[in-house]
């Protein structure tokens, strides 16, 4: 068992670094997810077939499963760490849409996954925890914690608009229009290659909060144009001095 841990730990660390630095949930498309699911499923079926025909021994199969779960747990732990650090840079909340399903879904799903992870680790009440038990349980626990940190609807914050794990700076908001008292559409400028391709955001507004949201949006757009005017004045003064 110690050998399995020794072999799998470098893969756990690699997965952690990938989740910490590279994984962006908002950039994942349905096509990308389907491709990875196809690859993983194909590899699993191939390994299972080799095991059934005795090409892979039980020990090797166990190591491969431990490595797989180790990579998954590392990726999710890394993403959870990066999400916690990322949310600290987005500033204070100005407005968050409140609704039972929106608020309750991450809590219910996250709590269920965490309970499943604990059950997976300690299900047989045996102090001897195998690598597969540990890594698969930790991956469920980390995924449950990650659900707690995700913003399912746009959150208006001091530094940006936060959606899932994407921070849209206020500088990208060019204008806004109300479709009704409960929804406002924020129009965005052209995204860069490093961002998603969204050109607008729909923000849901609770009953009686239209005035509050209106003030937030108006102040942010006004501040944006004031800053841009100041920069243009600075550039003009620099050119005149030359």
PDB file of C-alpha atoms in Angstrom:
ATOM      1  CA  UNK A   1       0.000   0.000   0.000  1.00  0.00           C
ATOM      2  CA  UNK A   2       2.888   2.369   0.747  1.00  0.00           C
ATOM      3  CA  UNK A   3       4.243   1.703  -2.739  1.00  0.00           C
ATOM      4  CA  UNK A   4       0.897   2.717  -4.249  1.00  0.00           C
ATOM      5  CA  UNK A   5       0.920   5.955  -2.247  1.00  0.00           C
ATOM      6  CA  UNK A   6       4.509   6.653  -3.301  1.00  0.00           C
ATOM      7  CA  UNK A   7       3.633   6.125  -6.980  1.00  0.00           C
ATOM      8  CA  UNK A   8       0.384   8.127  -6.886  1.00  0.00           C
ATOM      9  CA  UNK A   9       1.510  11.181  -4.872  1.00  0.00           C
ATOM     10  CA  UNK A  10       3.393  12.837  -7.799  1.00  0.00           C
ATOM     11  CA  UNK A  11       0.224  12.493  -9.901  1.00  0.00           C
ATOM     12  CA  UNK A  12      -1.833  14.052  -7.095  1.00  0.00           C
ATOM     13  CA  UNK A  13       0.558  17.004  -6.968  1.00  0.00           C
ATOM     14  CA  UNK A  14       0.447  17.379 -10.769  1.00  0.00           C
ATOM     15  CA  UNK A  15      -3.354  17.367 -10.706  1.00  0.00           C
ATOM     16  CA  UNK A  16      -3.338  19.920  -7.882  1.00  0.00           C
ATOM     17  CA  UNK A  17      -1.087  22.296  -9.827  1.00  0.00           C
ATOM     18  CA  UNK A  18      -3.268  21.941 -12.915  1.00  0.00           C
ATOM     19  CA  UNK A  19      -6.430  22.717 -10.944  1.00  0.00           C
ATOM     20  CA  UNK A  20      -4.708  25.608  -9.186  1.00  0.00           C
ATOM     21  CA  UNK A  21      -3.261  27.309 -12.257  1.00  0.00           C
ATOM     22  CA  UNK A  22      -5.071  26.135 -15.381  1.00  0.00           C
ATOM     23  CA  UNK A  23      -8.640  24.973 -14.741  1.00  0.00           C
ATOM     24  CA  UNK A  24     -11.284  27.589 -15.588  1.00  0.00           C
ATOM     25  CA  UNK A  25     -14.803  26.224 -15.330  1.00  0.00           C
ATOM     26  CA  UNK A  26     -16.409  29.056 -17.311  1.00  0.00           C
ATOM     27  CA  UNK A  27     -14.226  28.221 -20.327  1.00  0.00           C
ATOM     28  CA  UNK A  28     -15.403  24.610 -20.447  1.00  0.00           C
ATOM     29  CA  UNK A  29     -17.733  23.904 -23.345  1.00  0.00           C
ATOM     30  CA  UNK A  30     -20.068  20.976 -23.859  1.00  0.00           C
ATOM     31  CA  UNK A  31     -17.797  19.735 -26.637  1.00  0.00           C
ATOM     32  CA  UNK A  32     -14.717  19.815 -24.400  1.00  0.00           C
ATOM     33  CA  UNK A  33     -16.512  17.981 -21.598  1.00  0.00           C
ATOM     34  CA  UNK A  34     -17.797  15.304 -23.986  1.00  0.00           C
ATOM     35  CA  UNK A  35     -14.318  14.799 -25.458  1.00  0.00           C
ATOM     36  CA  UNK A  36     -12.762  14.270 -22.011  1.00  0.00           C
ATOM     37  CA  UNK A  37     -15.592  11.981 -20.918  1.00  0.00           C
ATOM     38  CA  UNK A  38     -15.079   9.929 -24.080  1.00  0.00           C
ATOM     39  CA  UNK A  39     -11.324   9.682 -23.466  1.00  0.00           C
ATOM     40  CA  UNK A  40     -11.720   8.681 -19.815  1.00  0.00           C
ATOM     41  CA  UNK A  41     -14.483   6.167 -20.582  1.00  0.00           C
ATOM     42  CA  UNK A  42     -12.445   4.629 -23.401  1.00  0.00           C
ATOM     43  CA  UNK A  43      -9.382   4.270 -21.186  1.00  0.00           C
ATOM     44  CA  UNK A  44     -11.486   2.731 -18.427  1.00  0.00           C
ATOM     45  CA  UNK A  45     -13.073   0.194 -20.800  1.00  0.00           C
ATOM     46  CA  UNK A  46      -9.645  -0.624 -22.273  1.00  0.00           C
ATOM     47  CA  UNK A  47      -8.101  -1.154 -18.822  1.00  0.00           C
ATOM     48  CA  UNK A  48     -11.084  -3.241 -17.701  1.00  0.00           C
ATOM     49  CA  UNK A  49     -10.808  -5.397 -20.824  1.00  0.00           C
ATOM     50  CA  UNK A  50      -7.103  -5.973 -20.205  1.00  0.00           C
ATOM     51  CA  UNK A  51      -7.883  -6.901 -16.614  1.00  0.00           C
ATOM     52  CA  UNK A  52     -10.578  -9.371 -17.669  1.00  0.00           C
ATOM     53  CA  UNK A  53      -8.245 -11.176 -20.062  1.00  0.00           C
ATOM     54  CA  UNK A  54      -5.466 -11.202 -17.441  1.00  0.00           C
ATOM     55  CA  UNK A  55      -3.172  -8.824 -19.295  1.00  0.00           C
ATOM     56  CA  UNK A  56      -3.279  -6.521 -16.271  1.00  0.00           C
ATOM     57  CA  UNK A  57      -2.745  -8.027 -12.836  1.00  0.00           C
ATOM     58  CA  UNK A  58      -4.909  -7.007  -9.900  1.00  0.00           C
ATOM     59  CA  UNK A  59      -1.994  -5.070  -8.380  1.00  0.00           C
ATOM     60  CA  UNK A  60      -1.362  -3.051 -11.557  1.00  0.00           C
ATOM     61  CA  UNK A  61      -5.084  -2.376 -11.981  1.00  0.00           C
ATOM     62  CA  UNK A  62      -5.255  -1.147  -8.388  1.00  0.00           C
ATOM     63  CA  UNK A  63      -2.310   1.196  -8.961  1.00  0.00           C
ATOM     64  CA  UNK A  64      -3.895   2.608 -12.128  1.00  0.00           C
ATOM     65  CA  UNK A  65      -7.202   3.220 -10.323  1.00  0.00           C
ATOM     66  CA  UNK A  66      -5.379   4.907  -7.432  1.00  0.00           C
ATOM     67  CA  UNK A  67      -3.455   7.128  -9.868  1.00  0.00           C
ATOM     68  CA  UNK A  68      -6.685   8.076 -11.675  1.00  0.00           C
ATOM     69  CA  UNK A  69      -8.527   8.992  -8.476  1.00  0.00           C
ATOM     70  CA  UNK A  70      -5.393  10.740  -7.212  1.00  0.00           C
ATOM     71  CA  UNK A  71      -5.273  12.972 -10.298  1.00  0.00           C
ATOM     72  CA  UNK A  72      -8.996  13.781  -9.974  1.00  0.00           C
ATOM     73  CA  UNK A  73      -8.716  14.595  -6.267  1.00  0.00           C
ATOM     74  CA  UNK A  74      -5.641  16.749  -6.915  1.00  0.00           C
ATOM     75  CA  UNK A  75      -7.378  18.723  -9.680  1.00  0.00           C
ATOM     76  CA  UNK A  76     -10.456  19.416  -7.555  1.00  0.00           C
ATOM     77  CA  UNK A  77      -8.388  20.361  -4.483  1.00  0.00           C
ATOM     78  CA  UNK A  78      -6.304  22.721  -6.615  1.00  0.00           C
ATOM     79  CA  UNK A  79      -9.404  24.304  -8.106  1.00  0.00           C
ATOM     80  CA  UNK A  80     -10.956  24.732  -4.659  1.00  0.00           C
ATOM     81  CA  UNK A  81      -7.782  26.452  -3.421  1.00  0.00           C
ATOM     82  CA  UNK A  82      -7.627  28.744  -6.447  1.00  0.00           C
ATOM     83  CA  UNK A  83     -11.336  29.595  -6.117  1.00  0.00           C
ATOM     84  CA  UNK A  84     -10.901  30.632  -2.475  1.00  0.00           C
ATOM     85  CA  UNK A  85      -7.917  32.840  -3.369  1.00  0.00           C
ATOM     86  CA  UNK A  86      -9.689  34.197  -6.446  1.00  0.00           C
ATOM     87  CA  UNK A  87     -12.832  35.280  -4.567  1.00  0.00           C
ATOM     88  CA  UNK A  88     -10.732  37.324  -2.147  1.00  0.00           C
ATOM     89  CA  UNK A  89      -9.610  39.522  -5.070  1.00  0.00           C
ATOM     90  CA  UNK A  90     -13.115  40.275  -6.360  1.00  0.00           C
ATOM     91  CA  UNK A  91     -13.959  42.765  -3.634  1.00  0.00           C
ATOM     92  CA  UNK A  92     -17.022  43.173  -1.459  1.00  0.00           C
ATOM     93  CA  UNK A  93     -20.526  42.217  -2.605  1.00  0.00           C
ATOM     94  CA  UNK A  94     -22.705  45.091  -3.762  1.00  0.00           C
ATOM     95  CA  UNK A  95     -25.717  43.073  -4.837  1.00  0.00           C
ATOM     96  CA  UNK A  96     -26.518  39.338  -4.917  1.00  0.00           C
ATOM     97  CA  UNK A  97     -29.760  37.914  -6.272  1.00  0.00           C
ATOM     98  CA  UNK A  98     -31.515  35.835  -3.616  1.00  0.00           C
ATOM     99  CA  UNK A  99     -33.750  32.912  -4.504  1.00  0.00           C
ATOM    100  CA  UNK A 100     -34.397  29.572  -2.794  1.00  0.00           C
ATOM    101  CA  UNK A 101     -33.092  27.358  -5.600  1.00  0.00           C
ATOM    102  CA  UNK A 102     -30.108  29.615  -6.299  1.00  0.00           C
ATOM    103  CA  UNK A 103     -29.057  29.695  -2.655  1.00  0.00           C
ATOM    104  CA  UNK A 104     -30.062  26.150  -1.781  1.00  0.00           C
ATOM    105  CA  UNK A 105     -28.701  24.167  -4.734  1.00  0.00           C
ATOM    106  CA  UNK A 106     -24.958  24.627  -3.956  1.00  0.00           C
ATOM    107  CA  UNK A 107     -25.592  23.851  -0.280  1.00  0.00           C
ATOM    108  CA  UNK A 108     -27.622  20.705  -0.959  1.00  0.00           C
ATOM    109  CA  UNK A 109     -25.336  19.376  -3.698  1.00  0.00           C
ATOM    110  CA  UNK A 110     -22.168  20.293  -1.796  1.00  0.00           C
ATOM    111  CA  UNK A 111     -23.373  18.734   1.460  1.00  0.00           C
ATOM    112  CA  UNK A 112     -24.464  15.556  -0.341  1.00  0.00           C
ATOM    113  CA  UNK A 113     -21.085  15.198  -2.024  1.00  0.00           C
ATOM    114  CA  UNK A 114     -19.237  15.782   1.245  1.00  0.00           C
ATOM    115  CA  UNK A 115     -21.303  13.136   3.048  1.00  0.00           C
ATOM    116  CA  UNK A 116     -20.689  10.747   0.159  1.00  0.00           C
ATOM    117  CA  UNK A 117     -16.958  11.445   0.391  1.00  0.00           C
ATOM    118  CA  UNK A 118     -16.859  10.725   4.127  1.00  0.00           C
ATOM    119  CA  UNK A 119     -18.878   7.553   3.589  1.00  0.00           C
ATOM    120  CA  UNK A 120     -16.526   6.474   0.810  1.00  0.00           C
ATOM    121  CA  UNK A 121     -13.473   6.869   3.044  1.00  0.00           C
ATOM    122  CA  UNK A 122     -14.873   5.305   6.220  1.00  0.00           C
ATOM    123  CA  UNK A 123     -17.610   3.047   4.842  1.00  0.00           C
ATOM    124  CA  UNK A 124     -16.116  -0.193   6.175  1.00  0.00           C
ATOM    125  CA  UNK A 125     -15.106   1.291   9.569  1.00  0.00           C
ATOM    126  CA  UNK A 126     -11.595   0.003   8.951  1.00  0.00           C
ATOM    127  CA  UNK A 127      -8.617   2.048  10.126  1.00  0.00           C
ATOM    128  CA  UNK A 128      -6.678   0.745   7.117  1.00  0.00           C
ATOM    129  CA  UNK A 129      -7.720   3.143   4.343  1.00  0.00           C
ATOM    130  CA  UNK A 130      -6.672   2.147   0.837  1.00  0.00           C
ATOM    131  CA  UNK A 131      -5.401   4.743  -1.663  1.00  0.00           C
ATOM    132  CA  UNK A 132      -8.490   4.259  -3.842  1.00  0.00           C
ATOM    133  CA  UNK A 133     -10.761   4.839  -0.835  1.00  0.00           C
ATOM    134  CA  UNK A 134      -8.820   7.926   0.220  1.00  0.00           C
ATOM    135  CA  UNK A 135      -8.489   9.603  -3.174  1.00  0.00           C
ATOM    136  CA  UNK A 136     -12.046   8.912  -4.324  1.00  0.00           C
ATOM    137  CA  UNK A 137     -13.418  10.117  -0.982  1.00  0.00           C
ATOM    138  CA  UNK A 138     -11.242  13.247  -0.987  1.00  0.00           C
ATOM    139  CA  UNK A 139     -12.325  14.055  -4.549  1.00  0.00           C
ATOM    140  CA  UNK A 140     -15.986  13.983  -3.456  1.00  0.00           C
ATOM    141  CA  UNK A 141     -15.237  16.064  -0.360  1.00  0.00           C
ATOM    142  CA  UNK A 142     -13.309  18.659  -2.380  1.00  0.00           C
ATOM    143  CA  UNK A 143     -16.031  18.792  -5.034  1.00  0.00           C
ATOM    144  CA  UNK A 144     -18.607  19.432  -2.321  1.00  0.00           C
ATOM    145  CA  UNK A 145     -16.498  22.278  -0.898  1.00  0.00           C
ATOM    146  CA  UNK A 146     -16.015  23.675  -4.400  1.00  0.00           C
ATOM    147  CA  UNK A 147     -19.785  23.858  -4.894  1.00  0.00           C
ATOM    148  CA  UNK A 148     -20.011  26.162  -1.876  1.00  0.00           C
ATOM    149  CA  UNK A 149     -17.676  28.670  -3.542  1.00  0.00           C
ATOM    150  CA  UNK A 150     -19.317  28.877  -6.984  1.00  0.00           C
ATOM    151  CA  UNK A 151     -21.588  31.799  -7.872  1.00  0.00           C
ATOM    152  CA  UNK A 152     -24.425  30.371  -9.945  1.00  0.00           C
ATOM    153  CA  UNK A 153     -25.865  33.800 -10.818  1.00  0.00           C
ATOM    154  CA  UNK A 154     -24.071  37.096 -11.514  1.00  0.00           C
ATOM    155  CA  UNK A 155     -22.889  38.766  -8.295  1.00  0.00           C
ATOM    156  CA  UNK A 156     -22.232  42.502  -8.454  1.00  0.00           C
ATOM    157  CA  UNK A 157     -19.040  43.141  -6.483  1.00  0.00           C
ATOM    158  CA  UNK A 158     -16.813  46.145  -5.984  1.00  0.00           C
ATOM    159  CA  UNK A 159     -14.103  44.943  -8.374  1.00  0.00           C
ATOM    160  CA  UNK A 160     -16.057  42.903 -10.898  1.00  0.00           C
ATOM    161  CA  UNK A 161     -19.153  40.924 -11.810  1.00  0.00           C
ATOM    162  CA  UNK A 162     -18.641  37.365 -10.601  1.00  0.00           C
ATOM    163  CA  UNK A 163     -20.203  34.367 -12.400  1.00  0.00           C
ATOM    164  CA  UNK A 164     -19.144  30.799 -11.536  1.00  0.00           C
ATOM    165  CA  UNK A 165     -15.375  31.376 -11.495  1.00  0.00           C
ATOM    166  CA  UNK A 166     -15.268  34.208 -14.041  1.00  0.00           C
ATOM    167  CA  UNK A 167     -14.564  37.809 -13.051  1.00  0.00           C
ATOM    168  CA  UNK A 168     -15.862  40.367 -15.566  1.00  0.00           C
ATOM    169  CA  UNK A 169     -14.347  43.749 -14.816  1.00  0.00           C
ATOM    170  CA  UNK A 170     -16.605  46.784 -14.703  1.00  0.00           C
ATOM    171  CA  UNK A 171     -14.532  48.330 -17.497  1.00  0.00           C
ATOM    172  CA  UNK A 172     -16.088  45.821 -19.887  1.00  0.00           C
ATOM    173  CA  UNK A 173     -19.617  47.074 -19.185  1.00  0.00           C
ATOM    174  CA  UNK A 174     -20.525  49.622 -21.863  1.00  0.00           C
ATOM    175  CA  UNK A 175     -24.227  50.102 -21.074  1.00  0.00           C
ATOM    176  CA  UNK A 176     -27.271  48.456 -19.545  1.00  0.00           C
ATOM    177  CA  UNK A 177     -31.012  48.245 -20.164  1.00  0.00           C
ATOM    178  CA  UNK A 178     -33.928  47.009 -18.094  1.00  0.00           C
ATOM    179  CA  UNK A 179     -36.148  44.397 -19.708  1.00  0.00           C
ATOM    180  CA  UNK A 180     -38.499  44.593 -16.709  1.00  0.00           C
ATOM    181  CA  UNK A 181     -38.316  45.388 -12.984  1.00  0.00           C
ATOM    182  CA  UNK A 182     -36.718  42.003 -12.280  1.00  0.00           C
ATOM    183  CA  UNK A 183     -34.057  41.782 -14.999  1.00  0.00           C
ATOM    184  CA  UNK A 184     -31.349  44.075 -16.344  1.00  0.00           C
ATOM    185  CA  UNK A 185     -29.099  43.298 -19.309  1.00  0.00           C
ATOM    186  CA  UNK A 186     -25.481  44.467 -19.112  1.00  0.00           C
ATOM    187  CA  UNK A 187     -23.835  44.967 -22.501  1.00  0.00           C
ATOM    188  CA  UNK A 188     -20.121  44.170 -22.698  1.00  0.00           C
ATOM    189  CA  UNK A 189     -17.381  45.238 -25.047  1.00  0.00           C
ATOM    190  CA  UNK A 190     -15.529  42.763 -27.230  1.00  0.00           C
ATOM    191  CA  UNK A 191     -13.840  40.060 -25.142  1.00  0.00           C
ATOM    192  CA  UNK A 192     -10.165  39.214 -25.433  1.00  0.00           C
ATOM    193  CA  UNK A 193      -8.931  35.762 -26.398  1.00  0.00           C
ATOM    194  CA  UNK A 194      -8.402  34.905 -22.721  1.00  0.00           C
ATOM    195  CA  UNK A 195     -12.038  35.501 -21.786  1.00  0.00           C
ATOM    196  CA  UNK A 196     -15.321  33.884 -22.661  1.00  0.00           C
ATOM    197  CA  UNK A 197     -17.234  35.082 -25.711  1.00  0.00           C
ATOM    198  CA  UNK A 198     -20.152  36.604 -23.831  1.00  0.00           C
ATOM    199  CA  UNK A 199     -21.329  39.962 -25.107  1.00  0.00           C
ATOM    200  CA  UNK A 200     -23.957  40.568 -22.431  1.00  0.00           C
ATOM    201  CA  UNK A 201     -25.017  39.438 -18.956  1.00  0.00           C
ATOM    202  CA  UNK A 202     -28.538  39.036 -17.656  1.00  0.00           C
ATOM    203  CA  UNK A 203     -28.795  40.012 -13.987  1.00  0.00           C
ATOM    204  CA  UNK A 204     -31.898  38.953 -12.061  1.00  0.00           C
ATOM    205  CA  UNK A 205     -33.167  41.457  -9.494  1.00  0.00           C
ATOM    206  CA  UNK A 206     -35.281  40.749  -6.429  1.00  0.00           C
ATOM    207  CA  UNK A 207     -38.557  42.541  -5.815  1.00  0.00           C
ATOM    208  CA  UNK A 208     -38.003  46.126  -4.655  1.00  0.00           C
ATOM    209  CA  UNK A 209     -34.261  46.216  -5.446  1.00  0.00           C
ATOM    210  CA  UNK A 210     -34.377  47.921  -8.844  1.00  0.00           C
ATOM    211  CA  UNK A 211     -33.409  51.321  -7.454  1.00  0.00           C
ATOM    212  CA  UNK A 212     -30.436  49.845  -5.587  1.00  0.00           C
ATOM    213  CA  UNK A 213     -29.140  48.017  -8.666  1.00  0.00           C
ATOM    214  CA  UNK A 214     -29.734  51.089 -10.823  1.00  0.00           C
ATOM    215  CA  UNK A 215     -27.550  53.184  -8.521  1.00  0.00           C
ATOM    216  CA  UNK A 216     -24.780  50.577  -8.538  1.00  0.00           C
ATOM    217  CA  UNK A 217     -24.704  50.310 -12.324  1.00  0.00           C
ATOM    218  CA  UNK A 218     -24.944  54.059 -12.881  1.00  0.00           C
ATOM    219  CA  UNK A 219     -22.081  54.764 -10.462  1.00  0.00           C
ATOM    220  CA  UNK A 220     -19.845  52.085 -11.990  1.00  0.00           C
ATOM    221  CA  UNK A 221     -20.353  53.274 -15.567  1.00  0.00           C
ATOM    222  CA  UNK A 222     -19.930  56.914 -14.527  1.00  0.00           C
ATOM    223  CA  UNK A 223     -16.676  56.052 -12.728  1.00  0.00           C
ATOM    224  CA  UNK A 224     -15.471  54.207 -15.824  1.00  0.00           C
ATOM    225  CA  UNK A 225     -15.967  57.240 -18.083  1.00  0.00           C
ATOM    226  CA  UNK A 226     -14.405  59.599 -15.535  1.00  0.00           C
ATOM    227  CA  UNK A 227     -11.278  57.437 -15.443  1.00  0.00           C
ATOM    228  CA  UNK A 228     -11.138  57.249 -19.245  1.00  0.00           C
ATOM    229  CA  UNK A 229     -11.472  61.037 -19.531  1.00  0.00           C
ATOM    230  CA  UNK A 230      -8.703  61.559 -16.986  1.00  0.00           C
ATOM    231  CA  UNK A 231      -6.429  59.222 -18.928  1.00  0.00           C
ATOM    232  CA  UNK A 232      -7.145  61.037 -22.193  1.00  0.00           C
ATOM    233  CA  UNK A 233      -6.394  64.395 -20.531  1.00  0.00           C
ATOM    234  CA  UNK A 234      -3.090  63.015 -19.223  1.00  0.00           C
ATOM    235  CA  UNK A 235      -2.157  61.779 -22.686  1.00  0.00           C
ATOM    236  CA  UNK A 236      -2.979  65.160 -24.211  1.00  0.00           C
ATOM    237  CA  UNK A 237      -0.898  67.014 -21.620  1.00  0.00           C
ATOM    238  CA  UNK A 238       2.045  64.668 -22.248  1.00  0.00           C
ATOM    239  CA  UNK A 239       1.826  65.288 -26.006  1.00  0.00           C
ATOM    240  CA  UNK A 240       1.692  69.070 -25.476  1.00  0.00           C
ATOM    241  CA  UNK A 241       4.734  68.948 -23.193  1.00  0.00           C
ATOM    242  CA  UNK A 242       6.700  67.170 -25.916  1.00  0.00           C
TER     243      UNK A 242
END
